[in-house]
């Protein structure tokens, strides 16, 4: 089934919780860290939870985030409604461990949804199945450190029954109190079995409440799309996929982590992901006061400006050429292909195995500047006047055409019914 998500290409992930007050990694610092989060640190469990009450992000302005997202071309935004630390960023009747009982009091999830919706951005909610705070989960304690995969303290049967009830009720609240939710992003299923999670029943419940919702693949065995993390898959994945990625090496606001990717790296990642037919879910980590830290904003503004010139080559596109046809990611919309130049060309770039007689024009996407090009094909094709030969297109790329982040060249073809510009799909 085709959905809006298939070609959305850019989403915004927001990892936020009361841990942002301390500036330590969200949830993972309370269990003492994990090797894939090099700046995580180890915060004593009680100390970690102690900022739940004082959390009071007075500068939280989700409309600003929504406007920034909109300007960046973001199609959907996902907020951590509840992360592994169990703190609900929404009003819940199921426990007191929520934003309702903090200094801030207002429903952060509601404010986020309303702001994003007002800018026409689709809504996703992240929900952690793990709950390191709930007594029936059971809660993670200092004695459980170090966090060891496979060695999770298990609940008794009656504890688990109560927990499942609680968890289902929170999911129900999220799916009934806020209107249409476009996407539900589960996480943390690894600590229990699909049977323990009652995965199939949970899926059915979700679909009965929100028939059009998309659900990620982190509540096995079901899922509408796959979710590689922190990397671009070497080969395009089967089916619909989305890779989530942080700008530094932490998910939540972590003042000790300054290992930021450059804006150029983020733009290149976006081009590569789109060229492989996936979506990039780019993470931001608001600080304890509700502001986005300057180092992130700086980069997002560069992405925004680049997208103002080039989003046509990303949003709503399909992958175009095979890797052997062009040295870089390429995307397409109808009879136009977009070549993403992630390295500076030496005078020219070449595209191979394309219908050269139908090349109509070649231009720089950002400003429409026409580029000179030549084409050639095998002599036999010329001699026998092949009506639609495949050949090589060589494009002149002057210094003046080069964008310092990533240059996008648009190649327009004269349309023909049922054409496919990727050579391997031609018969
Ligand atoms: C991991 C982490 C978590 C993060 C998520 C995002 O599963 O546990 O902190 O929210 O990845 O993909």
Coordinates of C-alpha atoms and ligand atoms in Angstrom, one line a residue:
X1 CA 0.0 0.0 0.0
X2 CA 1.4 3.4 -1.0
X3 CA 1.4 6.1 1.6
X4 CA 2.7 9.7 2.1
X5 CA 5.6 8.2 4.0
X6 CA 7.1 6.4 1.0
X7 CA 8.6 9.6 -0.5
X8 CA 8.5 11.9 2.5
X9 CA 12.4 11.9 2.7
X10 CA 12.9 14.2 5.6
X11 CA 11.5 14.0 9.1
X12 CA 12.4 15.7 12.4
X13 CA 13.0 13.5 15.5
X14 CA 12.8 15.3 18.8
X15 CA 14.4 13.5 21.8
X16 CA 13.4 15.4 24.9
X17 CA 12.8 14.7 28.5
X18 CA 13.5 16.1 32.0
X19 CA 17.1 14.8 31.7
X20 CA 17.8 17.8 29.5
X21 CA 17.8 19.9 32.7
X22 CA 21.0 18.1 33.9
X23 CA 22.2 17.9 30.3
X24 CA 22.9 14.2 30.4
X25 CA 21.9 11.6 27.8
X26 CA 18.2 10.7 27.8
X27 CA 17.4 7.5 29.8
X28 CA 20.7 5.7 29.0
X29 CA 22.7 7.7 31.6
X30 CA 20.4 6.3 34.3
X31 CA 21.5 2.7 33.5
X32 CA 25.1 3.7 33.3
X33 CA 25.5 4.0 29.5
X34 CA 26.0 1.8 26.6
X35 CA 29.0 1.6 24.2
X36 CA 27.1 3.0 21.2
X37 CA 26.7 6.3 23.1
X38 CA 30.2 7.4 23.8
X39 CA 29.3 10.5 25.8
X40 CA 26.5 8.9 27.8
X41 CA 28.0 8.9 31.3
X42 CA 26.5 7.3 34.4
X43 CA 24.1 9.2 36.7
X44 CA 22.9 7.5 39.9
X45 CA 19.3 6.4 39.4
X46 CA 17.7 8.6 42.1
X47 CA 19.7 11.6 40.9
X48 CA 18.6 11.0 37.4
X49 CA 14.9 10.9 38.2
X50 CA 15.1 13.9 40.5
X51 CA 14.8 16.5 37.7
X52 CA 11.3 15.1 36.8
X53 CA 9.7 17.5 39.2
X54 CA 11.8 20.6 38.5
X55 CA 11.5 20.3 34.7
X56 CA 10.1 23.6 33.6
X57 CA 11.0 24.5 30.0
X58 CA 9.8 28.1 30.0
X59 CA 11.2 28.8 26.6
X60 CA 9.5 25.9 24.9
X61 CA 8.1 27.4 21.7
X62 CA 7.0 24.5 19.5
X63 CA 5.7 26.9 16.8
X64 CA 9.2 28.1 16.3
X65 CA 10.3 24.5 15.8
X66 CA 7.4 23.9 13.4
X67 CA 8.3 26.9 11.4
X68 CA 11.9 25.9 11.2
X69 CA 10.9 22.4 10.2
X70 CA 8.6 23.7 7.6
X71 CA 11.3 25.9 6.1
X72 CA 13.7 22.9 6.1
X73 CA 11.2 20.9 4.1
X74 CA 10.5 18.5 6.9
X75 CA 7.4 16.4 6.2
X76 CA 6.8 14.8 9.6
X77 CA 8.0 15.3 13.1
X78 CA 8.2 12.8 15.9
X79 CA 8.5 13.6 19.6
X80 CA 9.5 11.3 22.4
X81 CA 6.1 11.1 24.2
X82 CA 7.8 8.7 26.6
X83 CA 11.4 7.5 26.5
X84 CA 12.9 4.5 28.4
X85 CA 13.1 6.5 31.6
X86 CA 9.3 6.2 31.8
X87 CA 8.6 10.0 32.2
X88 CA 5.4 10.9 30.2
X89 CA 5.7 14.2 28.3
X90 CA 1.9 14.1 28.1
X91 CA -1.0 14.2 30.6
X92 CA -1.8 10.7 31.6
X93 CA -4.3 9.3 34.0
X94 CA -2.2 6.1 34.5
X95 CA 0.5 7.5 36.8
X96 CA 1.9 10.6 38.4
X97 CA 5.1 10.3 36.6
X98 CA 4.4 12.9 33.9
X99 CA 4.8 16.5 32.9
X100 CA 1.5 17.2 34.5
X101 CA 3.2 16.8 37.9
X102 CA 6.3 18.8 37.1
X103 CA 6.7 22.5 37.4
X104 CA 5.8 23.0 33.8
X105 CA 2.4 21.2 34.1
X106 CA 1.3 21.8 30.5
X107 CA 1.0 18.9 28.1
X108 CA 4.2 19.1 26.0
X109 CA 2.9 16.5 23.6
X110 CA -0.3 18.4 22.9
X111 CA 1.6 21.7 22.4
X112 CA 3.9 19.9 20.0
X113 CA 1.2 18.3 18.0
X114 CA -0.8 21.5 17.7
X115 CA 2.2 23.5 16.5
X116 CA 3.3 20.9 13.9
X117 CA -0.2 20.5 12.7
X118 CA -0.7 24.2 12.2
X119 CA 2.3 24.2 9.8
X120 CA 1.0 21.2 7.9
X121 CA 3.6 18.8 9.3
X122 CA 2.5 15.2 10.0
X123 CA 2.6 14.0 13.5
X124 CA 4.5 11.0 14.9
X125 CA 4.9 9.9 18.5
X126 CA 7.8 7.9 19.9
X127 CA 6.8 5.5 22.7
X128 CA 9.3 3.4 24.6
X129 CA 8.0 0.0 25.6
X130 CA 10.8 -0.2 28.1
X131 CA 10.0 1.7 31.3
X132 CA 12.9 1.9 33.7
X133 CA 10.8 3.7 36.3
X134 CA 7.6 1.7 36.6
X135 CA 7.6 -0.5 39.7
X136 CA 5.9 -3.4 37.8
X137 CA 8.2 -3.3 34.8
X138 CA 10.2 -3.5 37.3
X139 CA 12.1 -0.3 37.7
X140 CA 15.9 -0.2 37.1
X141 CA 17.9 0.2 40.2
X142 CA 21.5 1.0 41.1
X143 CA 22.0 -2.7 41.9
X144 CA 21.1 -3.6 38.3
X145 CA 24.2 -1.8 36.9
X146 CA 26.0 -2.4 34.7
X147 CA 23.3 -2.7 32.1
X148 CA 23.9 -6.0 30.4
X149 CA 22.1 -7.2 27.3
X150 CA 20.1 -10.3 28.0
X151 CA 20.2 -9.9 31.8
X152 CA 17.1 -7.9 32.5
X153 CA 15.3 -8.4 35.8
X154 CA 12.0 -10.0 34.9
X155 CA 8.7 -9.1 36.5
X156 CA 6.4 -11.6 38.3
X157 CA 3.3 -12.6 36.3
X158 CA 1.0 -10.3 38.2
X159 CA 3.4 -7.4 37.9
X160 CA 3.6 -7.9 34.2
X161 CA -0.2 -8.1 33.9
X162 CA -0.4 -4.8 35.6
X163 CA 2.3 -3.3 33.5
X164 CA 0.8 -4.4 30.2
X165 CA -2.5 -2.9 31.3
X166 CA -0.8 0.4 32.1
X167 CA 1.2 0.5 28.9
X168 CA -1.8 -0.3 26.7
X169 CA -3.7 2.5 28.5
X170 CA -1.0 5.0 27.9
X171 CA -0.9 4.0 24.2
X172 CA -4.7 4.4 24.1
X173 CA -4.5 7.9 25.6
X174 CA -2.0 9.0 23.0
X175 CA -4.1 7.7 20.2
X176 CA -7.4 9.1 21.4
X177 CA -6.7 12.4 23.1
X178 CA -4.9 14.3 20.3
X179 CA -6.8 13.7 17.0
X180 CA -5.1 12.1 14.1
X181 CA -1.7 10.7 14.7
X182 CA 0.1 9.8 11.5
X183 CA 2.9 7.6 12.9
X184 CA 3.7 5.6 16.0
X185 CA 7.4 5.0 16.7
X186 CA 8.0 2.2 19.2
X187 CA 11.3 1.5 20.7
X188 CA 12.9 -0.8 23.3
X189 CA 11.1 -4.1 22.5
X190 CA 14.4 -6.0 23.0
X191 CA 14.0 -6.4 26.8
X192 CA 10.9 -8.6 26.5
X193 CA 9.4 -11.1 24.0
X194 CA 6.7 -10.2 21.4
X195 CA 4.4 -12.5 23.4
X196 CA 5.1 -10.6 26.6
X197 CA 4.4 -7.3 24.8
X198 CA 1.2 -8.8 23.3
X199 CA 2.5 -7.3 20.1
X200 CA -0.3 -8.5 17.9
X201 CA -3.1 -7.4 20.2
X202 CA -1.3 -4.1 20.6
X203 CA -1.1 -3.6 16.9
X204 CA -4.8 -4.4 16.5
X205 CA -5.7 -2.0 19.2
X206 CA -3.7 0.8 17.6
X207 CA -5.2 0.2 14.2
X208 CA -8.7 0.2 15.6
X209 CA -8.1 3.6 17.1
X210 CA -6.1 5.1 14.2
X211 CA -6.8 3.1 11.1
X212 CA -4.4 5.0 8.9
X213 CA -1.5 5.2 11.3
X214 CA 1.9 3.9 10.3
X215 CA 3.9 1.8 12.9
X216 CA 7.6 1.3 12.8
X217 CA 9.2 -2.1 13.0
X218 CA 10.4 -2.0 16.6
X219 CA 7.6 -4.0 18.0
X220 CA 8.2 -7.3 16.2
X221 CA 7.0 -9.2 14.3
X222 CA 5.0 -6.4 12.7
X223 CA 5.8 -3.0 11.2
X224 CA 5.2 -0.8 8.2
X225 CA 8.8 0.3 7.7
X226 CA 12.3 -0.5 8.9
X227 CA 14.4 1.7 11.0
X228 CA 18.2 1.5 10.6
X229 CA 19.9 3.7 13.1
X230 CA 22.8 6.2 12.9
X231 CA 23.9 5.0 9.4
X232 CA 23.0 4.9 5.8
X233 CA 22.5 1.3 4.7
X234 CA 25.1 0.2 2.2
X235 CA 22.4 -1.1 -0.2
X236 CA 18.9 0.3 -0.5
X237 CA 16.7 -1.7 1.8
X238 CA 13.8 -3.8 0.7
X239 CA 10.5 -2.1 1.4
X240 CA 10.0 1.3 3.0
X241 CA 12.7 2.5 5.4
X242 CA 13.8 5.4 7.4
X243 CA 17.2 6.0 9.1
X244 CA 17.3 8.0 12.2
X245 CA 20.4 10.0 13.0
X246 CA 21.7 12.3 15.6
X247 CA 23.7 15.5 14.9
X248 CA 26.2 14.7 17.6
X249 CA 26.5 11.3 19.2
X250 CA 23.6 11.6 21.7
X251 CA 19.9 11.4 21.4
X252 CA 18.9 13.7 24.2
X253 CA 20.5 17.0 25.1
X254 CA 24.0 16.1 26.4
X255 CA 26.2 19.1 27.3
X256 CA 29.3 16.9 27.3
X257 CA 28.9 15.9 23.7
X258 CA 30.3 18.4 21.2
X259 CA 31.0 15.9 18.4
X260 CA 28.7 17.6 15.9
X261 CA 28.4 16.6 12.3
X262 CA 28.9 19.5 10.0
X263 CA 26.0 21.0 8.1
X264 CA 27.6 19.7 4.9
X265 CA 27.7 16.1 6.3
X266 CA 24.0 16.4 7.1
X267 CA 23.1 17.6 3.6
X268 CA 25.2 14.8 2.0
X269 CA 23.5 12.3 4.3
X270 CA 20.1 13.6 3.1
X271 CA 21.1 13.4 -0.5
X272 CA 22.4 9.8 -0.1
X273 CA 19.3 8.6 1.8
X274 CA 17.0 10.1 -0.8
X275 CA 19.1 8.6 -3.6
X276 CA 18.6 5.2 -2.0
X277 CA 14.9 5.7 -1.6
X278 CA 14.8 6.1 2.2
X279 CA 13.7 8.8 4.7
X280 CA 16.1 10.7 7.0
X281 CA 14.8 11.2 10.5
X282 CA 17.1 13.9 11.7
X283 CA 17.3 14.2 15.5
X284 CA 17.3 17.4 17.5
X285 CA 17.7 17.5 21.3
X286 CA 16.2 20.5 23.0
X287 CA 17.8 21.8 26.2
X288 CA 16.2 22.0 29.6
X289 CA 14.8 25.4 29.0
X290 CA 13.1 24.3 25.8
X291 CA 15.5 26.0 23.4
X292 CA 17.4 24.2 20.7
X293 CA 21.1 24.6 21.4
X294 CA 22.9 27.1 19.1
X295 CA 25.3 24.5 17.7
X296 CA 22.3 22.6 16.3
X297 CA 20.4 25.7 15.1
X298 CA 23.5 26.9 13.2
X299 CA 23.5 23.6 11.2
X300 CA 19.8 23.4 10.7
X301 CA 19.8 26.9 9.2
X302 CA 22.4 25.8 6.7
X303 CA 20.3 22.8 5.8
X304 CA 17.2 25.1 5.5
X305 CA 19.0 27.4 3.1
X306 CA 20.3 24.5 1.0
X307 CA 16.8 23.0 0.9
X308 CA 15.4 26.4 -0.1
X309 CA 17.5 26.0 -3.3
X310 CA 17.3 22.3 -3.7
X311 CA 14.4 20.6 -1.9
X312 CA 12.8 19.7 -5.3
X313 CA 15.5 17.1 -5.7
X314 CA 14.8 15.5 -2.3
X315 CA 11.1 15.7 -1.2
X316 CA 8.7 13.5 -3.1
X317 CA 11.4 11.9 -5.3
X318 CA 12.2 8.4 -6.3
X319 CA 15.8 7.0 -6.7
X320 CA 16.9 7.4 -10.2
X321 CA 20.1 5.9 -11.6
X322 CA 22.1 2.8 -10.8
X323 CA 25.4 3.4 -9.0
X324 CA 27.4 2.6 -12.2
X325 CA 25.6 5.2 -14.1
X326 CA 26.7 8.2 -12.0
X327 CA 29.2 8.8 -9.3
X328 CA 26.8 10.0 -6.7
X329 CA 23.2 9.9 -5.5
X330 CA 20.5 10.7 -8.0
X331 CA 16.8 11.1 -7.7
X332 CA 13.9 11.7 -10.1
X333 CA 10.5 13.1 -10.6
X334 CA 8.8 12.2 -13.8
X335 CA 11.2 13.1 -16.7
X336 CA 13.7 15.0 -14.6
X337 CA 16.6 13.5 -12.9
X338 CA 18.6 15.2 -10.2
X339 CA 22.3 14.5 -9.9
X340 CA 23.7 15.2 -6.5
X341 CA 27.4 16.2 -6.7
X342 CA 28.9 15.4 -3.3
X343 CA 32.4 15.9 -4.5
X344 CA 33.8 18.8 -6.6
X345 CA 33.9 17.8 -10.3
X346 CA 37.0 18.2 -12.4
X347 CA 35.4 20.2 -15.3
X348 CA 32.8 17.7 -16.2
X349 CA 30.6 15.0 -14.8
X350 CA 29.3 12.0 -16.8
X351 CA 26.1 10.0 -16.7
X352 CA 26.0 6.7 -18.5
X353 CA 23.4 4.5 -20.1
X354 CA 20.8 7.2 -20.5
X355 CA 18.6 7.9 -23.6
X356 CA 20.8 10.6 -25.0
X357 CA 18.6 11.6 -27.9
X358 CA 15.9 12.6 -25.5
X359 CA 18.1 14.9 -23.3
X360 CA 16.2 18.2 -23.5
X361 CA 18.2 20.4 -21.1
X362 CA 20.7 20.3 -18.3
X363 CA 20.7 23.0 -15.6
X364 CA 21.8 23.9 -12.1
X365 CA 18.7 23.3 -9.9
X366 CA 19.4 26.2 -7.5
X367 CA 19.2 29.0 -10.1
X368 CA 18.3 27.4 -13.4
X369 CA 21.6 28.2 -15.1
X370 CA 21.9 26.1 -18.3
X371 CA 24.9 23.9 -18.5
X372 CA 26.7 22.8 -21.7
X373 CA 26.7 19.1 -22.4
X374 CA 27.7 16.6 -25.1
X375 CA 26.3 13.1 -25.7
X376 CA 27.7 10.1 -27.5
X377 CA 26.7 6.6 -28.3
X378 CA 28.1 3.6 -30.1
X379 CA 28.7 4.0 -33.8
X380 CA 26.4 1.1 -34.7
X381 CA 23.5 2.9 -33.0
X382 CA 24.3 6.0 -35.2
X383 CA 24.7 3.9 -38.3
X384 CA 21.5 2.0 -37.9
X385 CA 19.7 5.1 -36.6
X386 CA 18.6 3.6 -33.4
X387 CA 15.4 5.6 -32.4
X388 CA 16.3 5.8 -28.7
X389 CA 19.9 4.8 -28.1
X390 CA 21.5 4.7 -24.7
X391 CA 24.7 6.5 -24.3
X392 CA 26.9 8.9 -22.3
X393 CA 26.0 12.4 -21.3
X394 CA 28.9 14.6 -20.3
X395 CA 28.1 17.9 -18.6
X396 CA 30.4 20.9 -18.2
X397 CA 30.4 22.1 -14.6
X398 CA 32.1 25.5 -14.3
X399 CA 33.4 26.6 -10.9
X400 CA 30.6 29.2 -10.8
X401 CA 28.0 26.4 -10.7
X402 CA 29.4 24.7 -7.7
X403 CA 27.5 25.0 -4.4
X404 CA 29.8 24.8 -1.4
X405 CA 27.5 22.2 0.3
X406 CA 26.2 20.0 -2.6
X407 CA 25.5 21.0 -6.2
X408 CA 22.4 19.6 -7.8
X409 CA 22.1 19.3 -11.5
X410 CA 18.7 18.7 -13.1
X411 CA 18.6 16.8 -16.4
X412 CA 15.3 17.0 -18.3
X413 CA 14.4 14.4 -20.8
X414 CA 11.8 14.5 -23.5
X415 CA 9.0 12.4 -22.1
X416 CA 8.0 9.1 -23.5
X417 CA 5.4 6.7 -22.3
X418 CA 6.7 4.1 -19.8
X419 CA 10.2 5.3 -19.8
X420 CA 12.5 4.4 -17.1
X421 CA 15.8 6.3 -16.9
X422 CA 17.6 3.8 -14.9
X423 CA 19.3 1.7 -17.5
X424 CA 18.9 -1.6 -15.8
X425 CA 15.1 -1.3 -16.1
X426 CA 15.1 -0.8 -19.8
X427 CA 14.1 -3.6 -22.1
Ligands
LIG1 C1 17.9 3.5 20.5 C2 18.1 4.1 21.9 C3 17.3 5.3 22.1 C4 16.9 6.1 20.9 C5 16.6 5.3 19.7 C6 16.4 6.1 18.5 O1 17.1 2.4 20.5 O2 17.7 3.2 22.9 O3 17.8 6.1 23.1 O4 15.7 6.8 21.2 O5 17.6 4.4 19.5 O6 16.5 5.3 17.4

